[in-house]
Short mmCIF file of C-alpha atoms in Angstrom, two decimals:
data_model
loop_
_atom_site.label_atom_id
_atom_site.label_comp_id
_atom_site.label_asym_id
_atom_site.label_seq_id
_atom_site.Cartn_x
_atom_site.Cartn_y
_atom_site.Cartn_z
CA MET U 184 121.47 52.09 147.75
CA ILE U 185 120.88 55.80 148.24
CA ARG U 186 124.53 56.50 147.38
CA ILE U 187 124.26 54.49 144.17
CA LEU U 188 121.06 56.36 143.21
CA ALA U 189 122.72 59.71 143.89
CA ILE U 190 125.69 58.82 141.72
CA PHE U 191 123.33 57.69 138.96
CA LEU U 192 121.35 60.94 139.09
CA LEU U 193 124.51 63.05 139.04
CA ALA U 194 125.72 61.17 135.99
CA LEU U 195 122.34 61.55 134.30
CA PHE U 196 121.87 65.28 135.10
CA PRO U 197 124.16 66.66 132.34
CA VAL U 198 122.37 64.50 129.78
CA ILE U 199 118.96 65.76 130.93
CA PHE U 200 120.20 69.37 130.98
CA GLN U 201 121.72 69.11 127.53
CA ALA U 202 118.51 67.68 126.12
CA HIS U 203 116.58 70.72 127.33
CA ALA U 204 119.24 73.37 126.72
CA LYS U 205 118.21 76.09 124.29
CA GLU U 206 120.39 77.37 121.47
CA ILE U 207 121.33 80.96 122.24
CA ILE U 208 120.61 83.41 119.41
CA SER U 209 122.52 86.63 120.17
CA ILE U 210 121.58 89.52 117.87
CA THR U 211 123.37 92.86 117.73
CA GLY U 212 124.05 95.45 115.04
CA ALA U 213 122.48 98.61 113.61
CA GLY U 214 120.51 100.94 115.87
CA PRO U 215 117.59 101.73 113.50
CA SER U 216 116.50 98.08 113.45
CA ILE U 217 116.45 97.55 117.23
CA ASP U 218 112.72 98.12 117.67
CA ILE U 219 111.66 96.06 114.67
CA THR U 220 113.96 93.21 115.77
CA GLU U 221 112.35 93.15 119.21
CA LYS U 222 108.89 93.02 117.65
CA PHE U 223 109.89 90.30 115.19
CA VAL U 224 111.43 88.11 117.90
CA SER U 225 108.29 88.50 120.04
CA VAL U 226 106.30 87.13 117.08
CA LEU U 227 108.73 84.23 116.61
CA ARG U 228 108.39 83.31 120.27
CA GLU U 229 104.65 82.82 119.82
CA ASN U 230 105.64 79.58 118.09
CA PRO U 231 106.03 76.93 120.87
CA TRP U 232 108.54 74.98 118.77
CA ILE U 233 110.83 78.03 118.66
CA GLU U 234 110.24 78.99 122.29
CA ASP U 235 111.27 75.48 123.41
CA ARG U 236 114.49 75.47 121.38
CA TYR U 237 115.90 79.00 121.21
CA GLN U 238 116.83 81.71 123.65
CA PHE U 239 117.14 85.17 122.10
CA ARG U 240 119.57 87.76 123.43
CA LEU U 241 118.97 91.21 121.93
CA ASP U 242 121.56 93.93 122.40
CA PRO U 243 119.59 97.15 123.15
CA LEU U 244 122.51 99.32 122.01
CA SER U 245 123.80 100.00 118.52
CA THR U 246 127.00 98.39 117.30
CA LYS U 247 126.30 99.82 113.82
CA HIS U 248 125.52 98.05 110.56
CA ALA U 249 129.13 96.87 110.43
CA GLY U 250 128.75 95.41 113.91
CA GLY U 251 125.79 93.36 112.71
CA ILE U 252 127.88 91.85 109.92
CA LYS U 253 130.72 91.16 112.37
CA ASN U 254 128.26 89.45 114.73
CA THR U 255 127.60 86.74 112.11
CA LYS U 256 131.14 85.44 112.56
CA GLN U 257 130.07 83.97 115.91
CA HIS U 258 126.28 84.09 115.90
CA LEU U 259 123.46 83.29 113.51
CA PHE U 260 122.16 86.82 112.87
CA GLY U 261 123.19 90.45 112.95
CA ARG U 262 120.99 93.53 112.60
CA THR U 263 121.23 95.66 109.46
CA GLY U 264 120.55 99.38 109.04
CA ARG U 265 120.37 99.30 105.25
CA PRO U 266 120.58 96.79 102.39
CA LEU U 267 123.91 95.01 102.01
CA THR U 268 126.34 96.34 99.44
CA ALA U 269 127.87 94.15 96.73
CA ASP U 270 131.13 94.09 98.72
CA GLU U 271 129.29 92.87 101.82
CA LYS U 272 127.58 90.11 99.86
CA VAL U 273 130.76 88.95 98.17
CA ILE U 274 132.27 88.04 101.57
CA GLY U 275 129.53 85.44 102.00
CA ARG U 276 126.70 87.34 103.65
CA ASP U 277 123.01 87.44 102.78
CA GLU U 278 120.07 89.38 104.20
CA ILE U 279 116.47 89.01 105.31
CA PHE U 280 114.44 92.21 105.17
CA LEU U 281 111.94 92.76 107.99
CA ALA U 282 110.55 96.22 107.22
CA LYS U 283 111.10 99.65 105.76
CA ILE U 284 111.86 102.38 108.28
CA PRO U 285 111.21 106.03 107.36
CA THR U 286 113.89 108.65 107.87
CA VAL U 287 112.54 111.76 109.59
CA PHE U 288 113.72 115.27 110.45
CA VAL U 289 113.01 116.42 113.98
CA THR U 290 113.37 119.54 116.09
CA SER U 291 111.65 121.26 119.00
CA ARG U 292 108.04 122.33 118.51
CA SER U 293 109.08 125.72 119.88
CA VAL U 294 110.83 126.69 116.63
CA GLY U 295 107.37 127.12 115.09
CA ILE U 296 107.82 125.10 111.90
CA GLU U 297 105.50 122.32 110.72
CA ARG U 298 106.67 121.65 107.16
CA ILE U 299 109.27 122.74 104.64
CA THR U 300 109.99 122.00 100.99
CA LEU U 301 112.84 119.83 99.75
CA GLU U 302 114.48 122.94 98.30
CA GLU U 303 114.29 124.67 101.70
CA LEU U 304 115.88 121.59 103.26
CA ARG U 305 118.71 121.89 100.76
CA SER U 306 119.17 125.55 101.71
CA ILE U 307 119.34 124.65 105.39
CA TYR U 308 122.08 122.10 104.87
CA ASP U 309 124.15 124.29 102.55
CA ARG U 310 123.74 127.13 105.11
CA SER U 311 121.91 129.47 102.74
CA ILE U 312 119.18 129.48 105.40
CA ALA U 313 120.60 129.67 108.91
CA ASN U 314 117.67 131.04 110.95
CA TRP U 315 114.23 129.54 111.58
CA SER U 316 112.66 132.96 110.90
CA ARG U 317 113.56 132.60 107.21
CA LEU U 318 111.09 129.73 107.11
CA GLY U 319 108.35 131.49 109.07
CA GLY U 320 109.45 130.32 112.49
CA LYS U 321 111.04 132.02 115.48
CA ASP U 322 114.03 134.31 115.15
CA ILE U 323 116.60 131.79 116.37
CA PRO U 324 119.55 130.19 114.56
CA ILE U 325 119.26 126.67 113.17
CA PHE U 326 121.65 124.29 114.92
CA LEU U 327 122.44 121.33 112.66
CA ILE U 328 122.92 117.95 114.33
CA GLY U 329 124.68 115.50 112.01
CA ARG U 330 125.87 111.92 111.95
CA GLU U 331 129.20 110.26 111.20
CA LYS U 332 130.05 109.66 107.53
CA SER U 333 129.50 105.89 107.61
CA GLU U 334 126.19 105.95 109.51
CA SER U 335 123.51 104.09 107.50
CA ILE U 336 120.85 106.84 107.51
CA PHE U 337 123.34 109.51 106.48
CA LEU U 338 124.70 107.24 103.73
CA GLN U 339 121.24 106.83 102.25
CA LEU U 340 120.56 110.56 102.42
CA LYS U 341 123.80 111.27 100.54
CA GLN U 342 123.01 108.66 97.90
CA THR U 343 119.44 109.87 97.34
CA TYR U 344 120.00 113.62 97.80
CA PRO U 345 123.60 114.48 96.83
CA PHE U 346 123.49 117.91 98.48
CA PHE U 347 123.97 116.12 101.80
CA ASN U 348 127.52 115.27 100.70
CA SER U 349 128.55 118.87 101.38
CA ALA U 350 126.43 119.37 104.51
CA ARG U 351 128.18 121.20 107.35
CA PHE U 352 127.07 120.27 110.87
CA ASP U 353 127.40 122.08 114.19
CA ILE U 354 127.84 118.78 115.99
CA ILE U 355 128.16 115.15 114.91
CA LEU U 356 126.56 112.42 117.02
CA HIS U 357 126.86 108.65 116.64
CA ASN U 358 123.40 107.19 117.19
CA ASP U 359 119.72 108.02 117.65
CA THR U 360 120.00 107.81 121.45
CA ALA U 361 122.66 110.52 121.45
CA VAL U 362 120.48 112.61 119.14
CA LYS U 363 117.49 112.27 121.47
CA ASN U 364 119.52 113.24 124.52
CA TYR U 365 121.06 116.22 122.76
CA LEU U 366 117.69 117.53 121.60
CA LYS U 367 116.25 117.04 125.08
CA TYR U 368 119.02 118.59 127.15
CA SER U 369 121.24 120.76 124.96
CA SER U 370 119.55 122.11 121.84
CA LYS U 371 116.01 123.46 121.63
CA ASN U 372 116.63 124.93 118.17
CA GLY U 373 118.45 121.93 116.72
CA LEU U 374 117.50 120.08 113.55
CA ALA U 375 118.36 116.38 113.36
CA PHE U 376 117.55 113.36 111.22
CA GLY U 377 117.20 109.74 112.18
CA SER U 378 115.04 106.64 112.32
CA ALA U 379 111.33 107.39 112.81
CA PRO U 380 110.66 104.83 115.61
CA ASN U 381 113.64 106.08 117.63
CA LEU U 382 112.69 109.77 117.37
CA ILE U 383 108.94 109.55 117.97
CA PRO U 384 108.95 111.85 121.08
CA TYR U 385 110.24 114.79 119.03
CA HIS U 386 108.49 117.20 116.69
CA GLN U 387 108.77 115.93 113.13
CA ILE U 388 109.04 118.46 110.33
CA GLN U 389 107.32 117.27 107.18
CA VAL U 390 109.54 117.66 104.10
CA GLU U 391 107.34 118.01 101.02
CA GLY U 392 108.55 115.85 98.18
CA MET U 393 110.57 113.50 100.38
CA ASN U 394 109.53 109.95 101.20
CA LEU U 395 112.70 108.25 102.33
CA ALA U 396 112.58 104.78 103.83
CA ARG U 397 115.23 102.09 103.95
CA LYS U 398 115.02 98.34 104.29
CA VAL U 399 116.35 96.87 107.52
CA GLY U 400 116.48 93.37 108.92
CA PHE U 401 118.93 90.54 109.50
CA VAL U 402 122.26 89.59 107.96
CA PHE U 403 123.56 86.03 108.11
CA ASP U 404 126.49 83.96 106.89
CA ILE U 405 125.51 81.93 103.81
CA ASN U 406 127.27 78.92 105.34
CA ASN U 407 124.41 78.84 107.86
CA ARG U 408 121.66 78.88 105.23
CA SER U 409 120.61 75.31 106.11
CA HIS U 410 120.04 76.20 109.78
CA PRO U 411 116.34 75.50 110.54
CA LEU U 412 115.83 78.92 112.11
CA ILE U 413 116.97 80.70 108.92
CA LYS U 414 114.10 79.20 106.93
CA ILE U 415 111.60 79.97 109.70
CA VAL U 416 112.74 83.59 109.85
CA ILE U 417 112.48 83.97 106.05
CA ASP U 418 108.99 82.44 105.99
CA ASN U 419 107.78 84.69 108.83
CA ALA U 420 109.32 87.85 107.34
CA GLU U 421 107.51 87.19 104.03
CA SER U 422 104.18 86.20 105.59
CA LYS U 423 101.00 88.25 105.27
CA GLN U 424 100.52 88.04 109.04
CA TRP U 425 103.86 89.82 109.65
CA LYS U 426 103.15 92.48 107.03
CA ASP U 427 99.73 93.15 108.56
CA ARG U 428 101.32 93.65 111.97
CA LEU U 429 103.89 96.04 110.51
CA ILE U 430 101.14 98.27 109.19
CA LEU U 431 99.40 98.30 112.59
CA TRP U 432 102.69 99.36 114.21
CA GLY U 433 103.21 102.16 111.69
CA TYR U 434 105.97 100.45 109.70
CA GLN U 435 106.12 99.73 105.99
CA PRO U 436 106.48 96.16 104.66
CA ALA U 437 109.87 95.59 103.05
CA GLY U 438 108.33 94.57 99.73
CA PRO U 439 110.08 92.65 96.97
#
């Protein structure tokens, strides 16, 4: 009798396990949207229906905006670092905006600069101004920390302020983590740009006349549009409750 019961339970176990197995939602992609993705998923998990059905795996490293799009070939979502281009939409991808993330310029507080004008920023990046003393700071050279040509923040800077197309950098780094480490360990007079949430520990220089923020969020394959989680994510991203939380966290709602 015991043997028969054991065999029955072994046969039943996979059925029970399958009934309670959660769908794995693996999300990777652009670095600037890592923090906002973590916050958004934490809000989704407050819903017991979602918590019972889905297990979220968030990659804490950047695989770039392109990596987010590639992730949708196997998984439901990828992270974006900017709005999709027409070419990216034509391959059957759509997007859900979660927030706007400001682009900031950071350096060490020791350079002695609090704010500059947009024209002074132009002069820095075309090398007309190469020393912090020219801006009222310390007599030390300005070390320009740049990003690779296809990086989402740099792309937006070039589109909005064309003088960045001819910018000449002293070093090119590939993500905000590398920028943070370089500022911390290797360059006390460096000037870098990046995503505001990722560069909070560093001294931000206010650029008068510049208010640059880009929309970030999720990308998904349009063939998955009927997936129940897609609709839930869209509804939450557009809700007043989510927008109110964004403001409390210091983010900007994505808007229309």
